[in-house]
Short mmCIF file of C-alpha atoms in Angstrom, two decimals:
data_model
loop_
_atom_site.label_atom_id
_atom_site.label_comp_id
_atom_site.label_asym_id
_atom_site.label_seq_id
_atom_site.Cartn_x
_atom_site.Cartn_y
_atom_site.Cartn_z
CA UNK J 1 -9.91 25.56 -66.76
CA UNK J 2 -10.47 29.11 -68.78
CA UNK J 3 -13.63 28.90 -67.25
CA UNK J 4 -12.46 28.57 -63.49
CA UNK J 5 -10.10 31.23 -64.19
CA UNK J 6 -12.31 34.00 -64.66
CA UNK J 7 -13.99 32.64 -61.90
CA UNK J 8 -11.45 32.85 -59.92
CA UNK J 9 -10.33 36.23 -60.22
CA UNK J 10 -14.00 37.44 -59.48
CA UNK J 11 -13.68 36.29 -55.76
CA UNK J 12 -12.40 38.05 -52.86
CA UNK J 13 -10.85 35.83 -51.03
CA UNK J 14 -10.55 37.74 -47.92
CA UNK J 15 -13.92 37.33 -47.22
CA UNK J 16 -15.16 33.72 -47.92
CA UNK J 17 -18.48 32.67 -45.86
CA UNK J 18 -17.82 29.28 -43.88
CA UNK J 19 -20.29 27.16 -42.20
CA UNK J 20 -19.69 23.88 -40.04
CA UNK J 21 -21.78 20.98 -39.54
CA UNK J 22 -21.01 18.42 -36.53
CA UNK J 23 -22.04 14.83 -36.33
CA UNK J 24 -22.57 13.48 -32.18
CA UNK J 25 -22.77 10.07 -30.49
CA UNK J 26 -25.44 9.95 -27.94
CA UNK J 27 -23.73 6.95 -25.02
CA UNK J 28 -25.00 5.87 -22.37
CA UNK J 29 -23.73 7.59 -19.56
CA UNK J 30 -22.74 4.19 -17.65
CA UNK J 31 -21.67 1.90 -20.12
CA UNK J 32 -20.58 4.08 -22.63
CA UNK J 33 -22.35 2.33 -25.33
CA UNK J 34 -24.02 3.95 -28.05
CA UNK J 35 -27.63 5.24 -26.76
CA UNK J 36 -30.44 5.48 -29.08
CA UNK J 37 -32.18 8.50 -27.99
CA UNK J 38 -31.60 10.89 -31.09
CA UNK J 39 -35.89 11.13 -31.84
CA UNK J 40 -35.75 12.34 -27.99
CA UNK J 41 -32.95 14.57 -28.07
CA UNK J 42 -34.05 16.43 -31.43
CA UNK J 43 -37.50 17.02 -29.71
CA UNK J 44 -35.93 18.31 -26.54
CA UNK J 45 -33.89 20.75 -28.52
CA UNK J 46 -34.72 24.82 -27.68
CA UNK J 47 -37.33 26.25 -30.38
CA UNK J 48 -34.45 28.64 -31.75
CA UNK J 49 -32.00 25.99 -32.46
CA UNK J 50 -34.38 23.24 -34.05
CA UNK J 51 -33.89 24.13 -37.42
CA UNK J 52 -30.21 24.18 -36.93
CA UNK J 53 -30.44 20.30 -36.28
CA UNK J 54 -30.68 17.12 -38.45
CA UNK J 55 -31.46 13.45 -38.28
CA UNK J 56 -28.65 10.98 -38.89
CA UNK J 57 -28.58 7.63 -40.47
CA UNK J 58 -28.30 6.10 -37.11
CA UNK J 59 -30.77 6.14 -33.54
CA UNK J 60 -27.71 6.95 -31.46
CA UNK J 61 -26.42 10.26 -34.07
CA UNK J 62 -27.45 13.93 -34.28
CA UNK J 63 -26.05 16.54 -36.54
CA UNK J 64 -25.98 20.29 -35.49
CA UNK J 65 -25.66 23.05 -38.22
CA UNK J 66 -23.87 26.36 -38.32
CA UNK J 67 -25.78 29.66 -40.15
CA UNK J 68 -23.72 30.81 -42.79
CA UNK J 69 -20.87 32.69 -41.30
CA UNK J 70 -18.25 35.45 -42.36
CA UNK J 71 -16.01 35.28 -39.52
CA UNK J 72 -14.41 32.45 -37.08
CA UNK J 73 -15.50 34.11 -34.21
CA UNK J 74 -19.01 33.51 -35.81
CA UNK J 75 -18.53 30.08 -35.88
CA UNK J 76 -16.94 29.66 -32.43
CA UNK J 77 -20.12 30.91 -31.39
CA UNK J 78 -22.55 29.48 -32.95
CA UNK J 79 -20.59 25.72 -32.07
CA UNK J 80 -20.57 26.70 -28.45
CA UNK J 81 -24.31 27.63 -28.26
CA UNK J 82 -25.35 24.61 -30.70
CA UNK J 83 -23.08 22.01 -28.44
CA UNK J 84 -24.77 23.27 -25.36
CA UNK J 85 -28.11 23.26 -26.43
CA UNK J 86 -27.16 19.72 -27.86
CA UNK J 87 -25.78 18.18 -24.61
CA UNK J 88 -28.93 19.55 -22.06
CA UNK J 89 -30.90 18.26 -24.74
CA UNK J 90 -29.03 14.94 -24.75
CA UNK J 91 -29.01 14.82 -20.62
CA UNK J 92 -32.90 15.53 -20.53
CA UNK J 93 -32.93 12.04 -22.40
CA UNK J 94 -30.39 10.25 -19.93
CA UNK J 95 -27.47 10.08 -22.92
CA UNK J 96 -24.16 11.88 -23.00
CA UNK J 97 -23.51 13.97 -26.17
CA UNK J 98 -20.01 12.90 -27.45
CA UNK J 99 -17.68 14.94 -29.45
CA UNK J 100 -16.20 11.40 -31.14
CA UNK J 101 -15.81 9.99 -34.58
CA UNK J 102 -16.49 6.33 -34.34
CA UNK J 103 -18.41 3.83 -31.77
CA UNK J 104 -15.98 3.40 -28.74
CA UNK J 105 -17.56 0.72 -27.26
CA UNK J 106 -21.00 -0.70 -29.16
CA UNK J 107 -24.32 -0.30 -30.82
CA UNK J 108 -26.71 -2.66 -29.60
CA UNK J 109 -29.06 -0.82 -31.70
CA UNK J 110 -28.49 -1.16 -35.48
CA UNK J 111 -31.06 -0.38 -37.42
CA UNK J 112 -31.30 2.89 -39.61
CA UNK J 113 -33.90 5.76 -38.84
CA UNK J 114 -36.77 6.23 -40.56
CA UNK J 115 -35.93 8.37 -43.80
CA UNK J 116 -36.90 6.60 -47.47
CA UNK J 117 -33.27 7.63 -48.25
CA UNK J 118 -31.52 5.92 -45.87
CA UNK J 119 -33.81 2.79 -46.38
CA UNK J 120 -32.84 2.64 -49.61
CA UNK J 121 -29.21 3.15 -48.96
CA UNK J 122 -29.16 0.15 -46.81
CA UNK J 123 -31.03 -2.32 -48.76
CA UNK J 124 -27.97 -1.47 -51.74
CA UNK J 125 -25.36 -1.83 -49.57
CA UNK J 126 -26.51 -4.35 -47.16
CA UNK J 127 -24.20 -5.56 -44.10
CA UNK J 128 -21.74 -2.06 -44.65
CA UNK J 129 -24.46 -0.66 -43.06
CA UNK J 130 -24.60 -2.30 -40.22
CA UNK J 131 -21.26 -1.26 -38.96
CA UNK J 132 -21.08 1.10 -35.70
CA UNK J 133 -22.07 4.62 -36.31
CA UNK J 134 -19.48 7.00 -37.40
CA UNK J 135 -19.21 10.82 -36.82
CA UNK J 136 -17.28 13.68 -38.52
CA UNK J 137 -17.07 17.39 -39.08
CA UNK J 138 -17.90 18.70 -42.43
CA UNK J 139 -16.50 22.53 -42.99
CA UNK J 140 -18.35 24.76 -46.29
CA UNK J 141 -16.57 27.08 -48.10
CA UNK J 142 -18.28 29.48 -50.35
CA UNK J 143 -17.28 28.57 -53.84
CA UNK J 144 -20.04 30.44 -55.97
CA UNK J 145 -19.00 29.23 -59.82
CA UNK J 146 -18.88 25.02 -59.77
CA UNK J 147 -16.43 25.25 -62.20
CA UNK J 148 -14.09 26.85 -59.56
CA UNK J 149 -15.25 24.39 -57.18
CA UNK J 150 -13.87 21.46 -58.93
CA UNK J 151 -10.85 23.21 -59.64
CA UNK J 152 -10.52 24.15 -55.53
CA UNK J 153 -10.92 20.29 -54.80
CA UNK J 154 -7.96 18.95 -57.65
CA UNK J 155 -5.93 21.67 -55.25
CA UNK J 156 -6.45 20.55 -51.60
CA UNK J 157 -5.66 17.54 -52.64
CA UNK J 158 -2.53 17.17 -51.03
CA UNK J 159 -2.97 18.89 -47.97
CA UNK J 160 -5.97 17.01 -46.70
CA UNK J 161 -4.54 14.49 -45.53
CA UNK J 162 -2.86 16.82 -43.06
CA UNK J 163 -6.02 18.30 -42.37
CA UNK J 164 -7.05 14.72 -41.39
CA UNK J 165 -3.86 14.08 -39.08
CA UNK J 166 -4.85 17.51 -37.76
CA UNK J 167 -8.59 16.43 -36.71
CA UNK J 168 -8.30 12.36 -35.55
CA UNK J 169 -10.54 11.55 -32.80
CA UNK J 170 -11.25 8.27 -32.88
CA UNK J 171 -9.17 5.21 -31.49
CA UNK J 172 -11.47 3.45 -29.73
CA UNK J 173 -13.62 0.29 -30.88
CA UNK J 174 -15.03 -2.24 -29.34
CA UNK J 175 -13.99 -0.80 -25.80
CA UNK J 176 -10.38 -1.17 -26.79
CA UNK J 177 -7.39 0.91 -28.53
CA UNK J 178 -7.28 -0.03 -32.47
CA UNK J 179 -4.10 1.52 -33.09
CA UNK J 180 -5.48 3.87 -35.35
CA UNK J 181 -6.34 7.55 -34.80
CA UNK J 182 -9.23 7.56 -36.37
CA UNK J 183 -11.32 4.44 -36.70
CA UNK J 184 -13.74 6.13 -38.03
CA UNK J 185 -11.54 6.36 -41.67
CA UNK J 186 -11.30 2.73 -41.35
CA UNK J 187 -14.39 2.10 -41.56
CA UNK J 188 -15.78 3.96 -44.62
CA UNK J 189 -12.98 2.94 -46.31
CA UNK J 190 -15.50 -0.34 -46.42
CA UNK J 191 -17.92 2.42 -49.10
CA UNK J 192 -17.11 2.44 -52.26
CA UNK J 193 -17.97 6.04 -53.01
CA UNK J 194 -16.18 7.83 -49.65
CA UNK J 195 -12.70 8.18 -49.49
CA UNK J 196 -9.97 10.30 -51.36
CA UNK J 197 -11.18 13.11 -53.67
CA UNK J 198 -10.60 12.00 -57.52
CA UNK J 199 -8.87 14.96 -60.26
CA UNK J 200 -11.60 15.94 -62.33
CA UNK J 201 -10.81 18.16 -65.58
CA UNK J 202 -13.93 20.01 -65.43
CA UNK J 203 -17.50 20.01 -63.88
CA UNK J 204 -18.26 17.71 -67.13
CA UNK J 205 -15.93 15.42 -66.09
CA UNK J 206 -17.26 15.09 -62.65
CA UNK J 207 -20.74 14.24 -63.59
CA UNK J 208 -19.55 11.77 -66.43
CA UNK J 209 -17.64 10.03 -63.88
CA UNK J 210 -20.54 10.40 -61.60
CA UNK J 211 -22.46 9.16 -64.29
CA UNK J 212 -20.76 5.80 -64.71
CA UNK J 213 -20.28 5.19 -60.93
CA UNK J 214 -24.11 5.05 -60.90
CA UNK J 215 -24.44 2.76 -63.61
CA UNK J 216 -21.97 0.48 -61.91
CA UNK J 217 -23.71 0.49 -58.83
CA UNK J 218 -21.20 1.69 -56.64
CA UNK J 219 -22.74 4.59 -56.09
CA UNK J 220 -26.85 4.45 -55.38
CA UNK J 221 -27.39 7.72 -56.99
CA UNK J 222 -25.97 11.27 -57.59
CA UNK J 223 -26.29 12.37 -54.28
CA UNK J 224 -23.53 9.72 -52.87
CA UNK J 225 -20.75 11.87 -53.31
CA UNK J 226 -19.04 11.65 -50.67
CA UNK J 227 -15.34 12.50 -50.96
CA UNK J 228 -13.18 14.26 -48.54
CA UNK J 229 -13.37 17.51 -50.54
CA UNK J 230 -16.74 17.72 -53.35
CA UNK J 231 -18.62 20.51 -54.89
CA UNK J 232 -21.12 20.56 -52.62
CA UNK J 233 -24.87 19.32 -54.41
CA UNK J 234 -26.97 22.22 -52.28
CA UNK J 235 -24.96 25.20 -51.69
CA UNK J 236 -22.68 27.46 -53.94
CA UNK J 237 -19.94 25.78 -51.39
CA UNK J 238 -16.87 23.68 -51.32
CA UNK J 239 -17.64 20.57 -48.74
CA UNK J 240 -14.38 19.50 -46.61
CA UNK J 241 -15.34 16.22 -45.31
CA UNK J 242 -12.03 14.71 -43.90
CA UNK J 243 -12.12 15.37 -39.74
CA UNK J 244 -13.60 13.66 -37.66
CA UNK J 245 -15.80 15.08 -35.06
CA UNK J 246 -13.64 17.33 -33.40
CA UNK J 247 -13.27 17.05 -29.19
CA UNK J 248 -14.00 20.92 -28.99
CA UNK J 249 -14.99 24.00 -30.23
CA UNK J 250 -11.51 24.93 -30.39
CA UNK J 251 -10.32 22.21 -32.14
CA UNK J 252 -13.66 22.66 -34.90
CA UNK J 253 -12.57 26.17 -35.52
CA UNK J 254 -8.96 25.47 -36.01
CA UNK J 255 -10.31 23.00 -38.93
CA UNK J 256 -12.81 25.67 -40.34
CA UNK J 257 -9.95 28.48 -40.90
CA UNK J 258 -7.32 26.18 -41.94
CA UNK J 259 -10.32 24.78 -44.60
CA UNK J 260 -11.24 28.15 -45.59
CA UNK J 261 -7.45 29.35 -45.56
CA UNK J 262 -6.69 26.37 -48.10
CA UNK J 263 -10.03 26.95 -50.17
CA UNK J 264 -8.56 30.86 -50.56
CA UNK J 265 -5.34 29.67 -51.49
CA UNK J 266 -6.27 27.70 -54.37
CA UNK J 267 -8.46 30.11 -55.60
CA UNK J 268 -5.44 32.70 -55.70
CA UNK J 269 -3.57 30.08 -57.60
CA UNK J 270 -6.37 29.13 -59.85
CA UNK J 271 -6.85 32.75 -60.62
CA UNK J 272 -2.96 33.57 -61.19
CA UNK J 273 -3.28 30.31 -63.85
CA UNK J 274 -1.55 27.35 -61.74
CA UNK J 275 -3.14 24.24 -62.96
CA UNK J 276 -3.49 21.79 -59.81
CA UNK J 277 -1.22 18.54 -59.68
CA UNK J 278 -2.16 15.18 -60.63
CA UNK J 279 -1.29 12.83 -58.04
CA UNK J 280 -2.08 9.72 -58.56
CA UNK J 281 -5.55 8.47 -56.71
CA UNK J 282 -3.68 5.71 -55.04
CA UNK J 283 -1.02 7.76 -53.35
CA UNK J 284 -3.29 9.80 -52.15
CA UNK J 285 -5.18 6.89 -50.31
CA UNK J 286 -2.21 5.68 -48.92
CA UNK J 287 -1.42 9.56 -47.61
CA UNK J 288 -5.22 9.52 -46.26
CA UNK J 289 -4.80 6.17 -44.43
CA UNK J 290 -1.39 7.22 -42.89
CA UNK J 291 -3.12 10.21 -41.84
CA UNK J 292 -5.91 8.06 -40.21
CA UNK J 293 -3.29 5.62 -38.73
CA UNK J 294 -0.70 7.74 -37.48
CA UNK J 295 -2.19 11.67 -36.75
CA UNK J 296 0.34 13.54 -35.53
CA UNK J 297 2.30 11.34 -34.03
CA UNK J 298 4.95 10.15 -36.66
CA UNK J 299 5.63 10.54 -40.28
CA UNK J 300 2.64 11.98 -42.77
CA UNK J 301 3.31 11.50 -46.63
CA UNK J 302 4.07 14.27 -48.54
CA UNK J 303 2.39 14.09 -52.07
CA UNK J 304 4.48 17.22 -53.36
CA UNK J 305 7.83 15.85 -53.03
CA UNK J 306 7.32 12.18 -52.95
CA UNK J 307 8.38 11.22 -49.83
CA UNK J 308 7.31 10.59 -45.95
CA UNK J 309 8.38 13.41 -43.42
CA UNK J 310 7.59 14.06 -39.77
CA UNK J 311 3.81 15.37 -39.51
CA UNK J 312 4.39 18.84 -37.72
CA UNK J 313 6.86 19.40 -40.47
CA UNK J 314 3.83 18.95 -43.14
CA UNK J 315 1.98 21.05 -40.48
CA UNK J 316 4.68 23.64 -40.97
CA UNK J 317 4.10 23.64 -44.52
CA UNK J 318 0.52 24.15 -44.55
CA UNK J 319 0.76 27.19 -42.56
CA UNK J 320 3.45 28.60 -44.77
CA UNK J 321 1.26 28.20 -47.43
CA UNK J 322 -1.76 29.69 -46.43
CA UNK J 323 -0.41 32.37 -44.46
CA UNK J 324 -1.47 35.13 -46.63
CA UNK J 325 -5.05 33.78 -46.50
CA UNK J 326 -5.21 34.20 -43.17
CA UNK J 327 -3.51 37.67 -42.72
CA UNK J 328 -6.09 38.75 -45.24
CA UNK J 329 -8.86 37.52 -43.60
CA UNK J 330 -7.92 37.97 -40.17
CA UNK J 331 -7.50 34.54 -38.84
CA UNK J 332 -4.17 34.26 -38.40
CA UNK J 333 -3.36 34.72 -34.72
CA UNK J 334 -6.34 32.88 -33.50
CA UNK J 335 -5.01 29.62 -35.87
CA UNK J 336 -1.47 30.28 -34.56
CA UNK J 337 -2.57 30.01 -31.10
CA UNK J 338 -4.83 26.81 -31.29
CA UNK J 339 -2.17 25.37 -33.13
CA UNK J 340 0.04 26.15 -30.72
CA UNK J 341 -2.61 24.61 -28.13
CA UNK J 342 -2.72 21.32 -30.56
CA UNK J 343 1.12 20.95 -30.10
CA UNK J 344 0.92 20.45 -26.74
CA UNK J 345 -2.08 18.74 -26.26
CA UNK J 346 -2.45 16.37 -29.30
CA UNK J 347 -5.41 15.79 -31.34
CA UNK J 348 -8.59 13.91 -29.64
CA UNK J 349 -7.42 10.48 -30.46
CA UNK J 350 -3.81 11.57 -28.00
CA UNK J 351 -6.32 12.87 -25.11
CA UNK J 352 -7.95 10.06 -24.78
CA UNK J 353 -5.29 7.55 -25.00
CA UNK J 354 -3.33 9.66 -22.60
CA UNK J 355 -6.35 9.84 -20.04
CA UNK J 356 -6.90 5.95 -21.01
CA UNK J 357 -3.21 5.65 -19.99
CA UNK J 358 -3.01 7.60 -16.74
CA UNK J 359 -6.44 6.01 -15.49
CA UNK J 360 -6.23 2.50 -17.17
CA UNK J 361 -10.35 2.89 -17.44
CA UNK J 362 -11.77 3.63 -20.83
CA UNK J 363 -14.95 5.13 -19.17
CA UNK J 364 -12.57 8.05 -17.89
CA UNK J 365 -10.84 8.24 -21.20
CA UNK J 366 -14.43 8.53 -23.06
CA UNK J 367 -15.56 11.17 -20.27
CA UNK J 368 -13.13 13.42 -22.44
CA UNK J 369 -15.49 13.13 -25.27
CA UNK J 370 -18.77 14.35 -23.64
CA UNK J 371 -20.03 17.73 -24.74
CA UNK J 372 -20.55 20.26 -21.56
CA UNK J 373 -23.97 21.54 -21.51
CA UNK J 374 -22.95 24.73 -19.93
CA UNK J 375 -22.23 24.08 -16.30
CA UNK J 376 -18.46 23.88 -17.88
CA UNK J 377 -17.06 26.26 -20.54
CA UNK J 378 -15.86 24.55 -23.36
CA UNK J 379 -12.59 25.64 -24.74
#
């Protein structure tokens, strides 16, 4: 903890670099099934962007990559420009990019793409890998000293789950409502290594326990950490892993300055001495899967005091608490007002049920999900 201290109080928090990466669907435009067309799409992509995308586990997935950024305006821009590259790309191939975190209707096509990684990740896990693809948003935060970094993730551990009530966007499965927000946390619940982010003492700590989780087989190797919040293996970053992919740009930034508003925050707490709390590992599960079950639209757990409470409350809180973070970096009126737009809107996982509701077609309701590829502005 000394360590992480000093740290600490070498970081200006005011100006924290942030980058996004976002996971897409590819679905057939008619059926709304998942499309396998990612080899196509990729190779479609403009020369200036191509670098800036990445292969998924799965035929019918893409992943498109922010630079490094300093501000959210940055970011809004570079997620606008990637998402329209992304969806022309995606029409040239007859698919529709979707902004979605789990299969709404099928995947006829199951089988992994090419990379000796992912081979070998589904030969050890065997039939968990066959399940629908899955999509989320992953927000960086730079954390230079790993130390820190494990020290940042024993603090957002209680407010992710309200990032993840913040971000659902994904009710649909097998062409009907699951009655979860996000199917998508359903389903990797089935991996043994994704889920809730564990209290580490130190960096030691972490790779012991890394260590072991090998050995037992639960986790294929080093690079299967896959928590909601890790020191990230490649970058001097903090990886927030929670959302799902988020309907739009909007919606991606609001995560990305509410992740780097919380990263801030515990770093001014880490540096002024305040030792994370230890919840316990299965409270915060259950806090994740009511996050994942609910969203926004009842109670949320609250792992400071103990008890459930209505989710814009916990909302509430969060803001309160990073606040500062934002005045110092900027951030805070743009937050305010796509929070404000959030409150009235809902997450993804409301818009589509409420366009599922008013058109009684799920076709209509996934139309919500498809990326515009520039003939539309997206928010």
């Amino acid at each position: 903890m000394r360590a992480a201290l000093v740290a600490a109080r070498a970081v200006d928090t005011a100006r924290l670099t942030v980058g996004v990466e976002e996971e897409f669907l590819l679905l057939d435009p008619a059926t709304m099934e998942n499309r396998p067309a990612a080899p196509a799409v990729l190779a479609a992509l403009p020369a200036d962007v191509q670098h800036l995308s990445r292969r998924e586990f799965r035929h019918s997935m893409i992943e498109m990559v922010t630079p490094v950024c300093t501000g959210l305006d940055e970011v809004g821009s570079h997620l606008r420009l990637l998402r329209t590259a992304a969806a022309r790309s995606a029409r040239s191939a007859g698919a529709m990019l979707a902004a979605v975190g789990a299969t709404p209707v099928g995947e006829p096509e199951r089988a992994v793409t090419d990379d000796p990684r992912f081979r070998a990740i589904a030969d050890h896990y065997g039939p968990v890998v066959d399940d629908p693809a899955v999509c989320g948003c992953h927000v960086h935060v730079g954390v230079p000293d790993r130390e820190l970094a494990v020290q940042v993730c024993n603090h957002l551990r209680p407010w992710l789950p309200v990032l993840q009530a913040l971000t659902v966007n994904s009710p649909f499965h097998d062409g009907r409502d699951t009655g979860h927000a996000s199917w998508r946390a359903m389903q990797l619940d089935r991996w043994p290594t994704l889920g809730p982010t564990p209290w580490f003492a130190s960096a030691e700590d972490l790779d012991r326990t890394v260590e072991l989780l090998v050995a037992s087989g639960a986790m294929l190797d080093a690079s299967l950490i896959l928590w909601h919040a890790r020191p990230s293996a490649g970058y001097p970053t903090v990886e927030i892993r929670v959302a799902d992919t988020c309907p739009t740009t909007g919606d991606a930034v609001l995560l990305a300055g509410l992740a780097r508003a919380l990263v801030a925050t515990a770093v001014d707490r880490i540096g002024a001495g305040h030792a994370a709390p230890q919840i316990p590992g299965h409270l915060v599960r259950a806090a994740h899967w009511n996050a994942a079950h609910a969203g926004l639209g009842g109670t949320l757990l609250d792992l400071r005091q103990g008890r459930a409470r209505p989710a814009w409350d916990l909302v509430g809180d969060l803001m309160h608490t990073v606040t500062p973070a934002l005045s110092r970096s900027g951030d805070l009126p743009l937050i305010e007002a796509e929070l404000t737009r959030l409150r009235t809107e809902g997450p993804g996982a409301t818009r589509q049920r409420d366009a599922f509701a008013r058109s009684g077609d799920l076709r209509t309701a996934l139309a919500l999900t498809g990326v515009p590829d520039g003939s539309l502005i997206d928010r």
